[in-house]
Short mmCIF file of C-alpha atoms in Angstrom, two decimals:
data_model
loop_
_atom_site.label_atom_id
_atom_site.label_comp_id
_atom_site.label_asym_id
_atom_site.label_seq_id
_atom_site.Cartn_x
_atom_site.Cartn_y
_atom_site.Cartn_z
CA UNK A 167 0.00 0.00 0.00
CA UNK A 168 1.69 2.79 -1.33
CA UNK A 169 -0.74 5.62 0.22
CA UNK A 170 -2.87 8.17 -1.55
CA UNK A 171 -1.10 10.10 -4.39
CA UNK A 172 1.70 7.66 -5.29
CA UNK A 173 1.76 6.66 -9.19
CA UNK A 174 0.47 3.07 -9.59
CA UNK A 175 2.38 2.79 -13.28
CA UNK A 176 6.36 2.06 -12.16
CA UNK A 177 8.93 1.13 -14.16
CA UNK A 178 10.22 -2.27 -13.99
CA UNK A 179 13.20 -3.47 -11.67
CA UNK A 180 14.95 -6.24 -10.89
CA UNK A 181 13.76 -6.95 -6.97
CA UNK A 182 15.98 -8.89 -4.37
CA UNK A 183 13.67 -11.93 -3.36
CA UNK A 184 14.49 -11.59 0.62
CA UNK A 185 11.70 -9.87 2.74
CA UNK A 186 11.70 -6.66 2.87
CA UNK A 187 13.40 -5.27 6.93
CA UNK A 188 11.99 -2.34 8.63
CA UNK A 189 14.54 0.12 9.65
CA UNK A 190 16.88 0.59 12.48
CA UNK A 191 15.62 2.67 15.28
CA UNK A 192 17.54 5.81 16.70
CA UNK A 193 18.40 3.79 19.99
CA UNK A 194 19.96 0.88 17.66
CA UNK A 195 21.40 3.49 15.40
CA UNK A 196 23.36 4.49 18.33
CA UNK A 197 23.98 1.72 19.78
CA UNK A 198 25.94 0.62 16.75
CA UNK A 199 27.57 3.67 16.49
CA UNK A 200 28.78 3.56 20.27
CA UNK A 201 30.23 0.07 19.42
CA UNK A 202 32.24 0.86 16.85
CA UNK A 203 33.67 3.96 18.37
CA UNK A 204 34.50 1.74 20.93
CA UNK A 205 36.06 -1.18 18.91
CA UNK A 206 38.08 1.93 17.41
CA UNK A 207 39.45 2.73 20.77
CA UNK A 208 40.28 -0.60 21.68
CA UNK A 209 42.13 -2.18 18.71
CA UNK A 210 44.17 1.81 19.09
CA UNK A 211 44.94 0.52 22.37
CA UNK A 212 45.79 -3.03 21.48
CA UNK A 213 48.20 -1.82 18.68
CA UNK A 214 49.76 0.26 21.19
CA UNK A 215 50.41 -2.77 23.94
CA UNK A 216 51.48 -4.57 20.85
CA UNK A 217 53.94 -2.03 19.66
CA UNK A 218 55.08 -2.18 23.41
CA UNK A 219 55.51 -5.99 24.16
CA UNK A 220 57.20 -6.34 20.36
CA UNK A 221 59.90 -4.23 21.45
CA UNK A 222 60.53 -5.76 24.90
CA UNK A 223 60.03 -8.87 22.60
CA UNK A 224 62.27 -8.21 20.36
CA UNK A 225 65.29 -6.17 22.31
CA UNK A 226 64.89 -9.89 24.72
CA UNK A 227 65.87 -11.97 21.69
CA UNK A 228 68.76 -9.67 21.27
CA UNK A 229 69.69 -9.75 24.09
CA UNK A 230 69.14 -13.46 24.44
CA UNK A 231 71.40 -14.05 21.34
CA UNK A 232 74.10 -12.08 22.83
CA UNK A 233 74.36 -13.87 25.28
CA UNK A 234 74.04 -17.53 23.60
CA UNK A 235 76.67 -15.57 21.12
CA UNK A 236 79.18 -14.86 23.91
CA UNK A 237 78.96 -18.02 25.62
CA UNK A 238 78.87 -20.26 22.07
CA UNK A 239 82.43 -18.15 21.22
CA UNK A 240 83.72 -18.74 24.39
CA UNK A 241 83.25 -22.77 24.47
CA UNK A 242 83.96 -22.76 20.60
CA UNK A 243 87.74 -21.04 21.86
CA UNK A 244 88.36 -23.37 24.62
CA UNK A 245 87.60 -26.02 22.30
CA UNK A 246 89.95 -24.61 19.55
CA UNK A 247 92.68 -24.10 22.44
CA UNK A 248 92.38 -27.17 23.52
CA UNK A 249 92.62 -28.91 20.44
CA UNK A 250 96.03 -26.77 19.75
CA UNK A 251 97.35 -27.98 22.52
CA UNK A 252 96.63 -31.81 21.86
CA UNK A 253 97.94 -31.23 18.26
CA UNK A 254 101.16 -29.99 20.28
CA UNK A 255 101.52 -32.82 22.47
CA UNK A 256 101.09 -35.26 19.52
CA UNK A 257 103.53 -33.86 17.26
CA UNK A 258 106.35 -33.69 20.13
CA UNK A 259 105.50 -36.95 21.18
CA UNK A 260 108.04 -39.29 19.81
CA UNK A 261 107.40 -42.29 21.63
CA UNK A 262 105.33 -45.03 19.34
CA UNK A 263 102.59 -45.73 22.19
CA UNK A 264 101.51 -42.70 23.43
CA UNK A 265 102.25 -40.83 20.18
CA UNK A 266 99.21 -43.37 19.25
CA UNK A 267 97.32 -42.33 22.55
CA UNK A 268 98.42 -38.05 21.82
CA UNK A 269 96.89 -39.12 18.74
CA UNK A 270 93.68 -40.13 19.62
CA UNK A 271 93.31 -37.34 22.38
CA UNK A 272 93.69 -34.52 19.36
CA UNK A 273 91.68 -36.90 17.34
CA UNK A 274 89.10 -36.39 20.19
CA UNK A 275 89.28 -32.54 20.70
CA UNK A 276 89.44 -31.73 16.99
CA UNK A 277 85.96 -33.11 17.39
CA UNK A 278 85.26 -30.63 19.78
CA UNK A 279 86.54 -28.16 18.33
CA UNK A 280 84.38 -28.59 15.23
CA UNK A 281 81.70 -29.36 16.96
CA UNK A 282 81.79 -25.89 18.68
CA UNK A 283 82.29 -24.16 15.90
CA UNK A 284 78.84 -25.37 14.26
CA UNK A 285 77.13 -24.32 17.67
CA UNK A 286 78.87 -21.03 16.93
CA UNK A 287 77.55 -20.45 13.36
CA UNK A 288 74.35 -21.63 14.69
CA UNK A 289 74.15 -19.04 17.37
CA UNK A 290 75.37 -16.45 14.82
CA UNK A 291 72.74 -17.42 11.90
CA UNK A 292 69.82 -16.42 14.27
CA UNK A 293 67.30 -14.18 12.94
CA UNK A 294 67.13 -10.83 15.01
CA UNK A 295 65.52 -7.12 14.35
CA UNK A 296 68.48 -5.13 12.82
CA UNK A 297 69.44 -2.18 15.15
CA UNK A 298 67.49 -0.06 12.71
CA UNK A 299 64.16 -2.31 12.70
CA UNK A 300 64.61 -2.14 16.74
CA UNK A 301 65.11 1.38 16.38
CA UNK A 302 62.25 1.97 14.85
CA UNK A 303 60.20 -0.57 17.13
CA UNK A 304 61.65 1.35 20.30
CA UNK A 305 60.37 4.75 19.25
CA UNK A 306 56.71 3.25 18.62
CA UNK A 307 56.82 2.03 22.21
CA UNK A 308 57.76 5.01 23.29
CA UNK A 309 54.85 6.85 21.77
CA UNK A 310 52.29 3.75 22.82
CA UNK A 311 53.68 4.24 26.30
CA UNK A 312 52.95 7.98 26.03
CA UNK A 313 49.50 7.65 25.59
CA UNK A 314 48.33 4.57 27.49
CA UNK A 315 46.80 6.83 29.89
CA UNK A 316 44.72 8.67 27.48
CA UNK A 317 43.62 5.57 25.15
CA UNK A 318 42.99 3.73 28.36
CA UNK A 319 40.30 6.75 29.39
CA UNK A 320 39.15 6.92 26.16
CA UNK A 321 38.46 3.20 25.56
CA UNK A 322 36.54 3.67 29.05
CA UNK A 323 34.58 6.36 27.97
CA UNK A 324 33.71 4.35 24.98
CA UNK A 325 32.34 1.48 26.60
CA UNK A 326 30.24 2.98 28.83
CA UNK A 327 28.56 4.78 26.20
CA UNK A 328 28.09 1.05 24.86
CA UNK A 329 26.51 0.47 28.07
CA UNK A 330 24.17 3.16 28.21
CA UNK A 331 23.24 2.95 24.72
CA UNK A 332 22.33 -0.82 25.42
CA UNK A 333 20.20 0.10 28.71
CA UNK A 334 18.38 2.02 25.79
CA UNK A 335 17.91 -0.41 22.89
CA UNK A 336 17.08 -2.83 25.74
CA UNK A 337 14.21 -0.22 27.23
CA UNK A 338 12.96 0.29 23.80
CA UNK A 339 12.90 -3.53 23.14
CA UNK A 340 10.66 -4.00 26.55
CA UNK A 341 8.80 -1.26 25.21
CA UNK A 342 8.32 -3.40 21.72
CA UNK A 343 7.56 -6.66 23.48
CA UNK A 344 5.33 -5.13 26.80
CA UNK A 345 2.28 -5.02 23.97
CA UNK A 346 2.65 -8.89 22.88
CA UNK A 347 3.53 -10.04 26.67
CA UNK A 348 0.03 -8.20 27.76
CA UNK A 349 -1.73 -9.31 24.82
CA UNK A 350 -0.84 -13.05 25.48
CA UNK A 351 -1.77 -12.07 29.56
CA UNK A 352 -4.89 -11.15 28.37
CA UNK A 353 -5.48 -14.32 25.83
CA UNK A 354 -4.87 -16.85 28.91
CA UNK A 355 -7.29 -14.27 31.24
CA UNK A 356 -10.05 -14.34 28.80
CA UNK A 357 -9.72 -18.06 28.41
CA UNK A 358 -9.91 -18.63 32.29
CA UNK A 359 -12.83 -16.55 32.49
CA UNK A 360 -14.86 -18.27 29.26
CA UNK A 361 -14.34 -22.02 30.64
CA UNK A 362 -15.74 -20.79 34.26
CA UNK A 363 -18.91 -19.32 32.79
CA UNK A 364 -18.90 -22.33 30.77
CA UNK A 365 -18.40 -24.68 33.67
CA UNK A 366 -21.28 -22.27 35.10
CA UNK A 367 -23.72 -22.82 32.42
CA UNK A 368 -23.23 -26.43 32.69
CA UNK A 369 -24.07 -27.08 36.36
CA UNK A 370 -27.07 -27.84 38.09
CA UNK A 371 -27.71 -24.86 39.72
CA UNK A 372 -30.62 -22.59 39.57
CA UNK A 373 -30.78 -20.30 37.21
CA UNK A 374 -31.34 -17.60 39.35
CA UNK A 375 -28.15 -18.93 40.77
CA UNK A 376 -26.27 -18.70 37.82
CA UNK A 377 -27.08 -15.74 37.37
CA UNK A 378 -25.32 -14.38 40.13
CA UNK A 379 -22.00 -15.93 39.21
CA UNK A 380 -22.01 -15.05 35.64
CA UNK A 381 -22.55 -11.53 36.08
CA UNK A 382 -19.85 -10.25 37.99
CA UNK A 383 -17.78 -12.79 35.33
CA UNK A 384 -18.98 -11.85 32.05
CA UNK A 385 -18.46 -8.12 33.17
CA UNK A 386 -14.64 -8.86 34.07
CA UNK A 387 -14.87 -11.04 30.66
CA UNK A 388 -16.44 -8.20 28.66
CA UNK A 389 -13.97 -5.52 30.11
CA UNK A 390 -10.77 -8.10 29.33
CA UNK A 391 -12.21 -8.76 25.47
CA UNK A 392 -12.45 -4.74 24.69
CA UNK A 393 -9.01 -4.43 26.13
CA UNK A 394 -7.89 -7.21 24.35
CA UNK A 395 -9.16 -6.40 20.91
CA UNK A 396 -7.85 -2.64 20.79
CA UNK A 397 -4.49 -3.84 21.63
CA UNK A 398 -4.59 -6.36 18.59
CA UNK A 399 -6.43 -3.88 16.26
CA UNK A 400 -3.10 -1.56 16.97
CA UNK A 401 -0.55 -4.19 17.11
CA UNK A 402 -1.90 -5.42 13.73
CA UNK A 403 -2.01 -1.83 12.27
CA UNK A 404 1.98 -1.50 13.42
CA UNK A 405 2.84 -5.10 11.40
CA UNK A 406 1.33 -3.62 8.31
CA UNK A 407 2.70 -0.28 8.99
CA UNK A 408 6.04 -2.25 9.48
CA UNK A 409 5.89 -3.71 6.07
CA UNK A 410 4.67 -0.56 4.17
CA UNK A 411 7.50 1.39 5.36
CA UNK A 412 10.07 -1.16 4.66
CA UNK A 413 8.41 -1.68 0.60
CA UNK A 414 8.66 1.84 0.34
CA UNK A 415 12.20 3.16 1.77
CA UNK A 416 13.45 0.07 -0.59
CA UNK A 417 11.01 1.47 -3.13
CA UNK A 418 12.98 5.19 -2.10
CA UNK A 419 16.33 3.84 -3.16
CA UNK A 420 15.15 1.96 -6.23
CA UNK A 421 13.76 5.27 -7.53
CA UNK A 422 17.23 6.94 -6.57
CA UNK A 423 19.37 4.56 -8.55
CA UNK A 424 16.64 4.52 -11.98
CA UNK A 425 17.31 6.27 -14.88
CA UNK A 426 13.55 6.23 -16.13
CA UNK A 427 12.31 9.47 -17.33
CA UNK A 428 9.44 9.47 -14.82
CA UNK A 429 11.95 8.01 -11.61
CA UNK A 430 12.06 11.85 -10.63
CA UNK A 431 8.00 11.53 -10.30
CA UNK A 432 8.27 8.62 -8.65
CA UNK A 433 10.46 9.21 -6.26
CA UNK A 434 8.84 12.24 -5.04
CA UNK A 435 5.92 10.24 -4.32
CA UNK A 436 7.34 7.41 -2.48
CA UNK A 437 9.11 9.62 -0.53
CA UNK A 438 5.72 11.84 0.45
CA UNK A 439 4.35 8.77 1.31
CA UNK A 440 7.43 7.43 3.02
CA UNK A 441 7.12 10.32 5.47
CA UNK A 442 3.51 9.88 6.37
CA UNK A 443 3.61 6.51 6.76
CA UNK A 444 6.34 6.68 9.63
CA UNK A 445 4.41 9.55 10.90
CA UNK A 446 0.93 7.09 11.04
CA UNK A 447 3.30 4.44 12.64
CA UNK A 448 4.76 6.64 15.14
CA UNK A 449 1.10 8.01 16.16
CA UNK A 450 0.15 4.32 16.25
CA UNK A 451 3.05 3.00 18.30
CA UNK A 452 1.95 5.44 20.86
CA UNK A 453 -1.47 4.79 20.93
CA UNK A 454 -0.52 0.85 21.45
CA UNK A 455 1.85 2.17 24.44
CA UNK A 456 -1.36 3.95 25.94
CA UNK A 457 -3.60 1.57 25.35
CA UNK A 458 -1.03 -1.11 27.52
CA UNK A 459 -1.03 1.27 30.06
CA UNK A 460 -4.44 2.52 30.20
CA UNK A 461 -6.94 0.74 32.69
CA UNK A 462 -8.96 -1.42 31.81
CA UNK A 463 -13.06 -0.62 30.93
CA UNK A 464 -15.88 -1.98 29.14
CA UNK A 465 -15.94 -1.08 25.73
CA UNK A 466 -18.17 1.77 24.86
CA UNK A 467 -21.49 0.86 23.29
CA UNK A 468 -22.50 3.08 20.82
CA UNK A 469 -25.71 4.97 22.32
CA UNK A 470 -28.79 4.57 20.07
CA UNK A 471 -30.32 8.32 19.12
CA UNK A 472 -32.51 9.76 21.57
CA UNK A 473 -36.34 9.63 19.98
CA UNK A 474 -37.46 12.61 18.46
CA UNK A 475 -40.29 14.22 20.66
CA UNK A 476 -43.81 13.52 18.99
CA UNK A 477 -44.98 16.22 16.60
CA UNK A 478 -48.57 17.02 17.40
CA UNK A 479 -51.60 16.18 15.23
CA UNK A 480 -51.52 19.11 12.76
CA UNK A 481 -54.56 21.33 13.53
CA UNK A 482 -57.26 22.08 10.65
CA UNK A 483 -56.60 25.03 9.82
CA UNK A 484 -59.80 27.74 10.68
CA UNK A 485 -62.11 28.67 7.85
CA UNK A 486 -61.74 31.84 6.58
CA UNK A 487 -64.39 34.93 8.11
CA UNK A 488 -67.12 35.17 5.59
CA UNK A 489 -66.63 38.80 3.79
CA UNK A 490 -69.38 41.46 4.16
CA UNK A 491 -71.00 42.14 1.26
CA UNK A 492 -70.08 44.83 -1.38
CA UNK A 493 -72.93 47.55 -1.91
CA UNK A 494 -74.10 47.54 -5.02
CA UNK A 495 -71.66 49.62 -7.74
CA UNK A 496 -73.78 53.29 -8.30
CA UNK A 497 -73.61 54.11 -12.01
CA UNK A 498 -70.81 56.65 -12.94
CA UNK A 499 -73.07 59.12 -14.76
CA UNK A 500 -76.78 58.66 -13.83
CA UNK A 501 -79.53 59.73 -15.88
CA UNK A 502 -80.38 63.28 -15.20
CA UNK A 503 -83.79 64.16 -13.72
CA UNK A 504 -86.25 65.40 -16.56
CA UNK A 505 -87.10 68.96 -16.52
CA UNK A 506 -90.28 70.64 -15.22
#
């Protein structure tokens, strides 16, 4: 239902198959915005502790191979002196036995030696940040370190305005759902009430009897039923409302992205409508809110017209007086007397 006004010839699009979904409200607007503001804040923050610990991360492995450096050299010369020193012993040895046993002892810490010396060039092939790359690394610490304090309050500030803008979604989504929840209250209320006069009208009592306990029941019945059927007359009226507006803002940006030579008209028109619809579902929304709310009364009969007062019997009207008669017309010249 586009609404009075709109053009019922449209030009032809291609339509997405998927139901169309009513739009965001403010509070969820918000909401969203608040938690991406504060996702913004955080990863800022996180980069910043990251910037941090990769320093101290790095500048520990280089310090770390330093050290394995150091100590790697130090057993690789021991290894290489003590080899020298075997090599001396064997070639001054000129006894046939223990040359053979100086032999195998250099035999043994040439082994060592070499040995070592792989450790060493293993130590020394380690991967490590340059000094430049740790340079750089340092100085972005720094700066994270800087302003901890102030992305710290500000990813604070962000999340509670996630918080508060979730109290609100959540308040407008009790608001949304207090209609249905009294609407099913009502449902189970006027089903309790319709089996007891039921169960009423099926006894054995007199019916003078029954009287007595139905009244007071199908009053409270009546009362429920009127409540109950304004609040699903509105609730209804909002589904369609819903729907309209959702057809037509998709309708809206249809109309914006057609090059017809009539989109211009079009678009004016779903717009109009656009506006008036939200306008008819925001007046209706309300009116659902204070119907919830309102207590609850029989519904108004419509009062038949008061009788009109009888018109009295018309009166014969009197005859009219009788006239009195004319005298008789004298003639305008009468004949004059005769002469003596």
């Amino acid at each position: 239902i586009l609404g009075a006004g709109f053009v019922t010839s449209q030009p032809t699009f291609v339509r997405a198959e998927e139901a169309p979904v009513a739009s965001q409200s403010k509070a969820e607007k918000d909401y969203d915005a608040a938690v991406k503001k504060y996702e913004a804040a955080k990863k800022e923050y996180e980069d910043g502790k990251a910037a941090q610990k990769k320093y101290e991360d790095d500048q520990k492995k280089t310090e770390e191979k330093a050290e394995e450096e150091r100590k790697a050299s130090e057993e690789e010369q021991a290894a290489n002196l003590k080899y020298q020193q075997e090599l001396v012993k064997y070639i001054r040895e000129n006894d046939p036995t223990k040359k053979a046993e100086a032999k195998k002892a250099m035999d043994e810490a040439e082994k060592e030696y070499k040995k070592k010396q792989t450790e060493f060039a293993e130590v020394r092939a380690k991967v490590i940040p340059s000094a430049e790359e740790l340079k750089k690394t340092r100085q972005k610490a720094e700066e994270a370190k800087a302003k901890e304090a102030e992305l710290t309050k500000k990813v604070e500030e962000a999340e509670k305005k996630v918080t508060e803008a979730k109290q609100k979604v959540d308040a407008e989504h009790a608001e949304e759902v207090a209609p249905q929840a009294k609407i099913a209250e009502l449902e189970h209320e006027v089903q309790k009430l319709e089996k007891a006069l039921k169960e009423i009208d099926e006894s054995d009592s007199e019916d003078y009897v029954k009287e007595g306990l139905r009244a007071p029941l199908q009053f409270e019945l009546d009362v429920k039923q009127a409540k109950l059927s304004k609040l699903e007359e509105l609730s209804d009226k909002i589904d369609e409302l819903d729907a309209e507006i959702a057809k037509l803002e998709k309708d809206v940006e249809d109309f914006k992205n057609s090059d017809g030579e009539q989109a211009g008209q079009y678009l004016a028109a779903a717009e109009e409508d656009l506006v008036a619809k939200k306008a008819e579902l925001e007046k209706t929304e309300a009116d659902l809110k204070k119907a919830v709310n309102e207590p609850e009364k029989p519904a108004e009969e419509t009062p038949a017209p008061a009788p009109k007062p009888e018109q009295p019997a018309e009166q014969p009207k009197p005859a009219p007086a009788p006239q009195p008669e004319k005298p008789a017309e004298e003639p305008e010249n009468p004949a004059s007397a005769p002469q003596p």
